PDB file of C-alpha atoms and ligand atoms in Angstrom:
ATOM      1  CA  UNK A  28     -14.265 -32.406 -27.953  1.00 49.00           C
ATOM      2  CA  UNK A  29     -18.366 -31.781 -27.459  1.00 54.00           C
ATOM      3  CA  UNK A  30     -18.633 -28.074 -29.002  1.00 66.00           C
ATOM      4  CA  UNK A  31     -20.225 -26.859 -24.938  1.00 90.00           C
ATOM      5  CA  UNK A  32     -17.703 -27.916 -23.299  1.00 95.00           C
ATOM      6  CA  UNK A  33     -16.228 -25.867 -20.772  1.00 97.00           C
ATOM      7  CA  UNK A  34     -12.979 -23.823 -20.585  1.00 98.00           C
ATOM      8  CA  UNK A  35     -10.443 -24.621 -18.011  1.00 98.00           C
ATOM      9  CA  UNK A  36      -8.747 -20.897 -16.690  1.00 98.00           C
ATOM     10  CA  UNK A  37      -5.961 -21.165 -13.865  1.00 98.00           C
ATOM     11  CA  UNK A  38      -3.900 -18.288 -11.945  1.00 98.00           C
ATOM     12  CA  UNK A  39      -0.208 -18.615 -11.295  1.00 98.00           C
ATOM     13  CA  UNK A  40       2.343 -16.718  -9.662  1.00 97.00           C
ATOM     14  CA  UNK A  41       4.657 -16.101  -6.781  1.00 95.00           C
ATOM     15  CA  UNK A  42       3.271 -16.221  -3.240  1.00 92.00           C
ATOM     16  CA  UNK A  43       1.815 -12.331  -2.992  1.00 89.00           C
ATOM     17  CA  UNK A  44       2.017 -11.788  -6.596  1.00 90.00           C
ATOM     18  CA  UNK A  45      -1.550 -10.785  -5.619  1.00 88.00           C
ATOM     19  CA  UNK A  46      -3.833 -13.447  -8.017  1.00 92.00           C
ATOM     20  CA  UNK A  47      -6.813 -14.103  -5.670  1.00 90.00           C
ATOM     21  CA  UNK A  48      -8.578 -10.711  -6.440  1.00 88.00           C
ATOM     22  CA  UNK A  49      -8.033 -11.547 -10.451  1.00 92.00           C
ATOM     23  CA  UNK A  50      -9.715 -14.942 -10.096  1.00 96.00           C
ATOM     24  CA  UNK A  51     -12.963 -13.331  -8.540  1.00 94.00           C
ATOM     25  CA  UNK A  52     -12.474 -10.803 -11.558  1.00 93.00           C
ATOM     26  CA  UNK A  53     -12.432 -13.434 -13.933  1.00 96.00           C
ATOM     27  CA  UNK A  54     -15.584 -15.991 -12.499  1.00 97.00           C
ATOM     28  CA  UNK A  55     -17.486 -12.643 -12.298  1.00 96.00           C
ATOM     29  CA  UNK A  56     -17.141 -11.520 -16.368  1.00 95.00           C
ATOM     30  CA  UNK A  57     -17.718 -14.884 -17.210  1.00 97.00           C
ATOM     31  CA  UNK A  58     -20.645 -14.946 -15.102  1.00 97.00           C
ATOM     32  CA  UNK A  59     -22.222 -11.697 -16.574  1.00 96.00           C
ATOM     33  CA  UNK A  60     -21.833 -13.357 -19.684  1.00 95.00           C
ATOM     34  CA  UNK A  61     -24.487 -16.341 -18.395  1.00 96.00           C
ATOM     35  CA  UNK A  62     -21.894 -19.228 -18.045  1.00 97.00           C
ATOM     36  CA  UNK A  63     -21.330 -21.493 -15.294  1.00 98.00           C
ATOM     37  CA  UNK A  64     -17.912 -21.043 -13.227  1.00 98.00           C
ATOM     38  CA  UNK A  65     -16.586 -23.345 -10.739  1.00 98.00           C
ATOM     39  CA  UNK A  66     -13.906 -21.383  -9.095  1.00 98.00           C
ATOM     40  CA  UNK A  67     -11.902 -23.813  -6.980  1.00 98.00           C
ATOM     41  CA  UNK A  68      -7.520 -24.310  -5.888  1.00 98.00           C
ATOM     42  CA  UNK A  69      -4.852 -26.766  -5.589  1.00 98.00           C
ATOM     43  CA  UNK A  70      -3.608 -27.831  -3.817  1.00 98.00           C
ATOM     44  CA  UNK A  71      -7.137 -28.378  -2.606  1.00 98.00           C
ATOM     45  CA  UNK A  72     -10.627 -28.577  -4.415  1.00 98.00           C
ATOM     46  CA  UNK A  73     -12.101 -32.008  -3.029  1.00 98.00           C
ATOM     47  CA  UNK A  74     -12.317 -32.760   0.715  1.00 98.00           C
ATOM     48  CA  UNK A  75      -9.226 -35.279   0.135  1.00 98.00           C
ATOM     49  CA  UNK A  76      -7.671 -32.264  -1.315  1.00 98.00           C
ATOM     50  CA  UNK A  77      -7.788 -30.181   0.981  1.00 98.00           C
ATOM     51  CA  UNK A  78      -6.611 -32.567   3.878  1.00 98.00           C
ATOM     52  CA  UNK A  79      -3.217 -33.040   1.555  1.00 98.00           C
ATOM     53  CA  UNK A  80      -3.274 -29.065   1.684  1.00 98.00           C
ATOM     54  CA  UNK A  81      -3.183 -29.310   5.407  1.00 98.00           C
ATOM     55  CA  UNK A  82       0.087 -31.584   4.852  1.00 98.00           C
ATOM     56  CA  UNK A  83       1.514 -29.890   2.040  1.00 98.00           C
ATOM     57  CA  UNK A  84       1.425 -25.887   3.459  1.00 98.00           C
ATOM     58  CA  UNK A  85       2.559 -27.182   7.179  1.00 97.00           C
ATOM     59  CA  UNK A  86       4.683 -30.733   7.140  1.00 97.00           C
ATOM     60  CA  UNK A  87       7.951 -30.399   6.190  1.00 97.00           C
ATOM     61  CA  UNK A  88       8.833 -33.536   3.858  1.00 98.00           C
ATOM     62  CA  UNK A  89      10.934 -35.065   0.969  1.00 98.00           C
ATOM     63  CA  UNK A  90      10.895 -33.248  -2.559  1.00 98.00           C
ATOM     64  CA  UNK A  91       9.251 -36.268  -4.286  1.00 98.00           C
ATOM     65  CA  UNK A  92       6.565 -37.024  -1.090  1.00 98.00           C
ATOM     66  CA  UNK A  93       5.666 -33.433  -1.736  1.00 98.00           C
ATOM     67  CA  UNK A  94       5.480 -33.645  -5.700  1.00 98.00           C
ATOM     68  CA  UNK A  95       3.332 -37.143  -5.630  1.00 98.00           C
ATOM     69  CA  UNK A  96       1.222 -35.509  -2.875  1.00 98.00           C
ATOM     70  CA  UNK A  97       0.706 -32.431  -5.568  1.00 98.00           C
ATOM     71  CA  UNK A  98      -0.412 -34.669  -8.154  1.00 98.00           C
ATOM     72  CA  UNK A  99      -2.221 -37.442  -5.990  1.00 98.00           C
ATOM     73  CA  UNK A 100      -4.341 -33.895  -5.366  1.00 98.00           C
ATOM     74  CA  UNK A 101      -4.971 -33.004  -8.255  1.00 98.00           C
ATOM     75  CA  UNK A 102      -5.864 -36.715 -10.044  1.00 98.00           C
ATOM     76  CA  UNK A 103      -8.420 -36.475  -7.002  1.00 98.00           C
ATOM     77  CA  UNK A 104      -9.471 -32.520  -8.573  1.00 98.00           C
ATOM     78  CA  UNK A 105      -9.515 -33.683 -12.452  1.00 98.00           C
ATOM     79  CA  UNK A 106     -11.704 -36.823 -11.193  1.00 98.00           C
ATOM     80  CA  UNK A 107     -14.128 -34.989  -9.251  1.00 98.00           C
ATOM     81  CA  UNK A 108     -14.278 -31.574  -9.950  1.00 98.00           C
ATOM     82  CA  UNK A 109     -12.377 -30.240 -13.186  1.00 98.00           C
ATOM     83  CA  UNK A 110     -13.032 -32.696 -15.705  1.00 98.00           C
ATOM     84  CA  UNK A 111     -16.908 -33.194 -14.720  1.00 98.00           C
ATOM     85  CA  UNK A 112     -17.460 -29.582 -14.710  1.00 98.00           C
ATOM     86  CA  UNK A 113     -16.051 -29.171 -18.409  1.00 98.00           C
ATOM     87  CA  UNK A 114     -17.925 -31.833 -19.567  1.00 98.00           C
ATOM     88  CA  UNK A 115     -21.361 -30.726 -18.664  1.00 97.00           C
ATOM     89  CA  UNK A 116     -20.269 -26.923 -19.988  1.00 97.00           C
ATOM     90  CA  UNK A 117     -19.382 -25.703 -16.968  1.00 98.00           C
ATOM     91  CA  UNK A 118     -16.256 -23.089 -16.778  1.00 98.00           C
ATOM     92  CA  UNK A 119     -13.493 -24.078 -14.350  1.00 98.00           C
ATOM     93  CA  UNK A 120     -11.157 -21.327 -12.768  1.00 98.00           C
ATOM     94  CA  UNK A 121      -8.737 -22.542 -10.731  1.00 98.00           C
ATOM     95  CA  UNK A 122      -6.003 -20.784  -8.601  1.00 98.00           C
ATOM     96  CA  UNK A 123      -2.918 -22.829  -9.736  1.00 98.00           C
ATOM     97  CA  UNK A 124      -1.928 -26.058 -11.281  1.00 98.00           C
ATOM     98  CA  UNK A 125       0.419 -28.009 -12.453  1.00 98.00           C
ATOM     99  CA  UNK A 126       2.619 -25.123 -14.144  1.00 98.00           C
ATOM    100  CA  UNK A 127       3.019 -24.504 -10.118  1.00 98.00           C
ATOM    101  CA  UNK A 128       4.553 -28.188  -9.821  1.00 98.00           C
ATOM    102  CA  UNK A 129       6.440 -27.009 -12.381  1.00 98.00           C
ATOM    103  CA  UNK A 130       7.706 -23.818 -10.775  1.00 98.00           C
ATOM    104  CA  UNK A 131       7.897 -24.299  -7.166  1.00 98.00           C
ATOM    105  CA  UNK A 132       9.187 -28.289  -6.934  1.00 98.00           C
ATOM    106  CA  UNK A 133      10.718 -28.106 -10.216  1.00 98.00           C
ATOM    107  CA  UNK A 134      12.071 -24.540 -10.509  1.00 98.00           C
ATOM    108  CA  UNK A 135      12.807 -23.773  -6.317  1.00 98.00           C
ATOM    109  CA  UNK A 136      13.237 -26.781  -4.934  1.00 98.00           C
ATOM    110  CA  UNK A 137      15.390 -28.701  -7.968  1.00 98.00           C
ATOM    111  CA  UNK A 138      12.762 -31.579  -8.995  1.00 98.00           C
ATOM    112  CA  UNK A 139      13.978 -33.358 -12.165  1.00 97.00           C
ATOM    113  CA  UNK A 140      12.146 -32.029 -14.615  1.00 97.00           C
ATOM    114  CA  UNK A 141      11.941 -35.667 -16.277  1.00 98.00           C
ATOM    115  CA  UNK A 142      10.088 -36.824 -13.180  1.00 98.00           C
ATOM    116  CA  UNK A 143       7.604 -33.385 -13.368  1.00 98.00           C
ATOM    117  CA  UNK A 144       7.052 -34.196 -17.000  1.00 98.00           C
ATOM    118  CA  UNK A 145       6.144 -37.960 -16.784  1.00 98.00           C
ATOM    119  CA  UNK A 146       3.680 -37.172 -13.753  1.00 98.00           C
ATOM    120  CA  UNK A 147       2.288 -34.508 -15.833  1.00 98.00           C
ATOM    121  CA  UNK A 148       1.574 -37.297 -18.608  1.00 98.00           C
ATOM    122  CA  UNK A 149       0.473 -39.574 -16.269  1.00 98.00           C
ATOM    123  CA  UNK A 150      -2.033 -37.440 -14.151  1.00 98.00           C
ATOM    124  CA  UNK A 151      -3.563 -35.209 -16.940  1.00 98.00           C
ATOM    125  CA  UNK A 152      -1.691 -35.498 -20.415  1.00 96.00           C
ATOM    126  CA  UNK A 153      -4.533 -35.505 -22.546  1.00 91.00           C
ATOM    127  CA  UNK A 154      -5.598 -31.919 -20.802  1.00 98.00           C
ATOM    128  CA  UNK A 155      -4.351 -28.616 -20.606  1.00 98.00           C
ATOM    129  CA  UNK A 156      -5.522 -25.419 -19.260  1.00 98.00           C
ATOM    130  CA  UNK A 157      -6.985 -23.578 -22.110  1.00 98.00           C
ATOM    131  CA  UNK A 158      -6.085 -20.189 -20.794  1.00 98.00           C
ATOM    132  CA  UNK A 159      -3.246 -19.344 -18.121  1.00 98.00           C
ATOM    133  CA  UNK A 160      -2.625 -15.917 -16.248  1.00 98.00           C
ATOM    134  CA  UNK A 161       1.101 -15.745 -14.858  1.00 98.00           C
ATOM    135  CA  UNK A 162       1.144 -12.617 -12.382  1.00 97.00           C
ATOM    136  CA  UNK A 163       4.585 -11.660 -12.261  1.00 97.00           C
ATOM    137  CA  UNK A 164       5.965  -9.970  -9.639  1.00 95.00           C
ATOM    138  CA  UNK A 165      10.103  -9.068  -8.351  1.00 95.00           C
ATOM    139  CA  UNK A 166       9.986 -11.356  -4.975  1.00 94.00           C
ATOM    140  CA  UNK A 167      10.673  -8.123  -2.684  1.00 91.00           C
ATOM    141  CA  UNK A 168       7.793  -7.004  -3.764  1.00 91.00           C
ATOM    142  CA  UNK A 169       5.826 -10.316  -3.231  1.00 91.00           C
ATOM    143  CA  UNK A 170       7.220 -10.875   0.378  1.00 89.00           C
ATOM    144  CA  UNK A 171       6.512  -7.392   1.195  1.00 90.00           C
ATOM    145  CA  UNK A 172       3.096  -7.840   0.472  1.00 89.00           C
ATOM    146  CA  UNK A 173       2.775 -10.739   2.324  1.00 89.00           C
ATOM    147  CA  UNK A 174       4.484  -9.050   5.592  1.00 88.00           C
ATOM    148  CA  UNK A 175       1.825  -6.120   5.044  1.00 89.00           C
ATOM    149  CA  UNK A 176      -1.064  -8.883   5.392  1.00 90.00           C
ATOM    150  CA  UNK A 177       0.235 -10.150   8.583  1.00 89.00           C
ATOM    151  CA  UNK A 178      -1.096 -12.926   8.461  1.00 88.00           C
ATOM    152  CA  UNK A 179       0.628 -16.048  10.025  1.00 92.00           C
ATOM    153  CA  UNK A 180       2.842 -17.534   6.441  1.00 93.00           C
ATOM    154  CA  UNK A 181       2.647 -21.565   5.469  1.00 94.00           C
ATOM    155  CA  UNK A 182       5.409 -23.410   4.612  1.00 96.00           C
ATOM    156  CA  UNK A 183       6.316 -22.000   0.930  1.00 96.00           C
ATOM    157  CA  UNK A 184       6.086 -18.341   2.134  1.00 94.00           C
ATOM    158  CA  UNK A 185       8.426 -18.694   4.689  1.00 94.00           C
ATOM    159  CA  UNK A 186      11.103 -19.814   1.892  1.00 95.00           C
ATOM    160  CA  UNK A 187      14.271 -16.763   1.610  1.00 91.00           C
ATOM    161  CA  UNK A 188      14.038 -14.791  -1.316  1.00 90.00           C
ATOM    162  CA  UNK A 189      15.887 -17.084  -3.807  1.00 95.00           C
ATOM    163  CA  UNK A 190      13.730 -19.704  -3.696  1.00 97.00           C
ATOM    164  CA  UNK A 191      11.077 -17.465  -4.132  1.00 96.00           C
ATOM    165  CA  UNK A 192      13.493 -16.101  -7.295  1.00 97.00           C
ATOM    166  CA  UNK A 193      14.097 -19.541  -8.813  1.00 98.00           C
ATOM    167  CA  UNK A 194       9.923 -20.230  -8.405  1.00 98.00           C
ATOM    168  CA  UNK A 195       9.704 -16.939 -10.790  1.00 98.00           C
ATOM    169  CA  UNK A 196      12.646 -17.980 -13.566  1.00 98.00           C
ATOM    170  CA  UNK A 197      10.613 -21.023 -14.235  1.00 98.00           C
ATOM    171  CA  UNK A 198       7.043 -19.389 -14.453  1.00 98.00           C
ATOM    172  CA  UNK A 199       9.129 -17.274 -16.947  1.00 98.00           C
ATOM    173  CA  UNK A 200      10.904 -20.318 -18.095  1.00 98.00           C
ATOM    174  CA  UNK A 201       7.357 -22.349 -18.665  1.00 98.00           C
ATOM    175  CA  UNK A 202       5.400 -19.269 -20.140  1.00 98.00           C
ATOM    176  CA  UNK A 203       8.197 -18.946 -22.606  1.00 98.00           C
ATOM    177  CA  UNK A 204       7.702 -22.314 -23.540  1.00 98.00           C
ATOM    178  CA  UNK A 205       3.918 -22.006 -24.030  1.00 98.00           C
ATOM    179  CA  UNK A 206       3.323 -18.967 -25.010  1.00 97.00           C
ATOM    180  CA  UNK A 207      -0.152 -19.232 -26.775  1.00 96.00           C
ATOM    181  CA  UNK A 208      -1.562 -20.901 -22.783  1.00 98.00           C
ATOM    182  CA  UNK A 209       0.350 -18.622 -20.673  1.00 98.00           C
ATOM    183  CA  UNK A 210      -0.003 -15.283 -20.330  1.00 98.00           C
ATOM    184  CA  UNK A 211       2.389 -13.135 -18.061  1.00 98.00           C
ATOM    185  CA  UNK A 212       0.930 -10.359 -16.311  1.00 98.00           C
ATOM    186  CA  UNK A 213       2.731  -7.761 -14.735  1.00 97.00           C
ATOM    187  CA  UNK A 214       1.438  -7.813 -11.383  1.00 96.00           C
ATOM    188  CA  UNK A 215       3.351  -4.687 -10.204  1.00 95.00           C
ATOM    189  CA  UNK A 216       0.649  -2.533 -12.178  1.00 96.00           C
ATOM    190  CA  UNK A 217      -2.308  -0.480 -10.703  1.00 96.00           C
ATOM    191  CA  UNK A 218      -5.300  -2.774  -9.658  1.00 94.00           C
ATOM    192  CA  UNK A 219      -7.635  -1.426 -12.371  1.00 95.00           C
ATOM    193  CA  UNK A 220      -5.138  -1.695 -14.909  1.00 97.00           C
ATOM    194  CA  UNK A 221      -4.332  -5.699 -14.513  1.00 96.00           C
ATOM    195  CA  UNK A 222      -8.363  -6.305 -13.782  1.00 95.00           C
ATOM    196  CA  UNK A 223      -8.298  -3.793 -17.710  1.00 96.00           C
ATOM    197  CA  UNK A 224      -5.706  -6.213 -19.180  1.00 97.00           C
ATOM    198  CA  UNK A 225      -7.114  -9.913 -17.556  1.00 97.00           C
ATOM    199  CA  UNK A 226     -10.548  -8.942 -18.772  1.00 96.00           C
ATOM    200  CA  UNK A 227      -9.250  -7.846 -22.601  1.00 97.00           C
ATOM    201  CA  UNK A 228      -7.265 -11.340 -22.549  1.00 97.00           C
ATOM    202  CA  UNK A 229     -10.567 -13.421 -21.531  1.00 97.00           C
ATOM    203  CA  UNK A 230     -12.083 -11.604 -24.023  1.00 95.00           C
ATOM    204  CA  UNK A 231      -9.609 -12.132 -27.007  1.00 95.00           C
ATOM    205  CA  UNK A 232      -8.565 -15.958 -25.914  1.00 92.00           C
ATOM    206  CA  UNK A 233     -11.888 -17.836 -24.432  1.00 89.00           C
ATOM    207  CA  UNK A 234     -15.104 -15.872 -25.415  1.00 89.00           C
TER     208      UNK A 234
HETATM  209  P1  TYD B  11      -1.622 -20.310  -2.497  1.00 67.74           P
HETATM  210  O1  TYD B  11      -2.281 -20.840  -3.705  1.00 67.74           O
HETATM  211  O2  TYD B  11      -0.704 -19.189  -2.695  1.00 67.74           O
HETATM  212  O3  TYD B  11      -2.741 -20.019  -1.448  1.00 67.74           O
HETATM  213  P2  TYD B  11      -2.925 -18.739  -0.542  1.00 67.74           P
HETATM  214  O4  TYD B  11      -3.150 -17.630  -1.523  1.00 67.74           O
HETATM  215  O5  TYD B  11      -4.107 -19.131   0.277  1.00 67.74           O
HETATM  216  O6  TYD B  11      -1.635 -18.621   0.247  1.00 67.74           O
HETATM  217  O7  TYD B  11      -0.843 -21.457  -1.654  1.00 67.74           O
HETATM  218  C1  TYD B  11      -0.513 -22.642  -2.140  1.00 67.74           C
HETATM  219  C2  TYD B  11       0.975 -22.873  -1.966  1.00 67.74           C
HETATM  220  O8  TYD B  11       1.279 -24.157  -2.486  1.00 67.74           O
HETATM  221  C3  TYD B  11       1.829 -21.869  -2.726  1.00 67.74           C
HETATM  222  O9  TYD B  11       2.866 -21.410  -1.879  1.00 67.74           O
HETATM  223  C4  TYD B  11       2.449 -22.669  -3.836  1.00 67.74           C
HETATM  224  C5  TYD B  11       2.379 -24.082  -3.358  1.00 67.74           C
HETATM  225  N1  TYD B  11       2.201 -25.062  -4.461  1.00 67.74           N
HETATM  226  C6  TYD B  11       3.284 -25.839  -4.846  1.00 67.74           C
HETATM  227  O10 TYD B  11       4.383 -25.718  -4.278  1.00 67.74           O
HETATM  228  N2  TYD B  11       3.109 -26.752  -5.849  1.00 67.74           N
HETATM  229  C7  TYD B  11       1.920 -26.939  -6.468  1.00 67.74           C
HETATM  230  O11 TYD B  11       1.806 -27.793  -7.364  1.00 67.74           O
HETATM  231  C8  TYD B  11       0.807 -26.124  -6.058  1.00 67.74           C
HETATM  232  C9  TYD B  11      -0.527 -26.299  -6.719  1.00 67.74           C
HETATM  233  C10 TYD B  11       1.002 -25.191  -5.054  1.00 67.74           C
END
């Protein structure tokens, strides 16, 4: 690896685990610090990307269209966006990735995990984030977030609480099993105190 390359940062959690105002948290300390930040989403990122958003958050479809429509995303975002952008130094942070394949087809809707782990391979297995920020949240709390919002809900919100339960016991599950990348957050904490405990674990882990 070229000694500027960039780091890769992404944000995972249940829907209304509250992430967005973290990510701006994050590209703005990096910023003070003079580096570059691409801040960008999946599914989503290119303009292909964010047509198979469209699909993804509103069609309802089979568990495997869904999961190669994930990746087919992202192999668009790595080709485009992500791995450009670490090559010329640039920082990527990106509001979830594949450890949300992971959790939502694998974890609450059942995917084989054989079948999430040879996409994986196939669509980025020489690259990893190098620093991942689970917020975890109970899902009552998430959904009631979400119904304070009131905004209309896509597809994945509208799922009952268990699915929403099962999404959260494989974030755990996943973190558990990468425990150097992924670092849980507890996202029922004061504001200041998570933005306190992101900003130490930037810090410590990338700068
Ligand atoms: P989200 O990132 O939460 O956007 P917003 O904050 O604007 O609602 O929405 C993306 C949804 O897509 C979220 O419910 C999780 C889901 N998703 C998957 O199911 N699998 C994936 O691989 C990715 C990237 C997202």
């Amino acid at each position: 690896m070229p000694e500027n390359r960039g780091k890769f940062i992404t944000f995972e959690g249940i829907d209304g685990a509250g992430k967005s105002t973290h990510i701006a948290t994050v590209a703005d300390l990096l910023r003070a610090r003079g580096l570059v930040v691409v801040a960008t989403r999946e599914p989503g990122g290119t303009p292909l990307g964010e047509k198979l958003r469209e699909l993804l958050l509103h069609e309802a479809m089979h568990l495997e269209t869904e999961t190669l429509l994930m990746f087919a995303a992202r192999r668009e975002h790595l080709a485009r966006v992500i791995e450009p952008a670490l090559a010329r130094g640039v920082w990527v942070v990106c509001d979830r990735f594949s450890d949300a394949t992971y959790a939502y087809q694998g974890g609450g809707r059942g995917l084989d995990k054989a079948k999430f782990a040879s996409l994986e391979q196939w669509v980025h297995g020489h690259l990893q984030p190098d620093l991942t920020f689970l917020f975890d949240l109970p899902p009552e709390a998430a959904g009631q977030r979400i119904v304070r919002q009131g905004r209309e809900m896509d597809k994945f919100e509208r799922e009952h609480a268990d699915f929403h339960a099962r999404v959260r016991q494989a974030y755990l599950e996943r973190a558990a099993s990468a425990p150097r990348r992924i670092h849980v957050v507890n996202a029922g904490q004061r504001l200041e105190e998570i933005k306190k405990i992101v900003e130490e674990i930037v810090v410590t882990y990338c700068l």
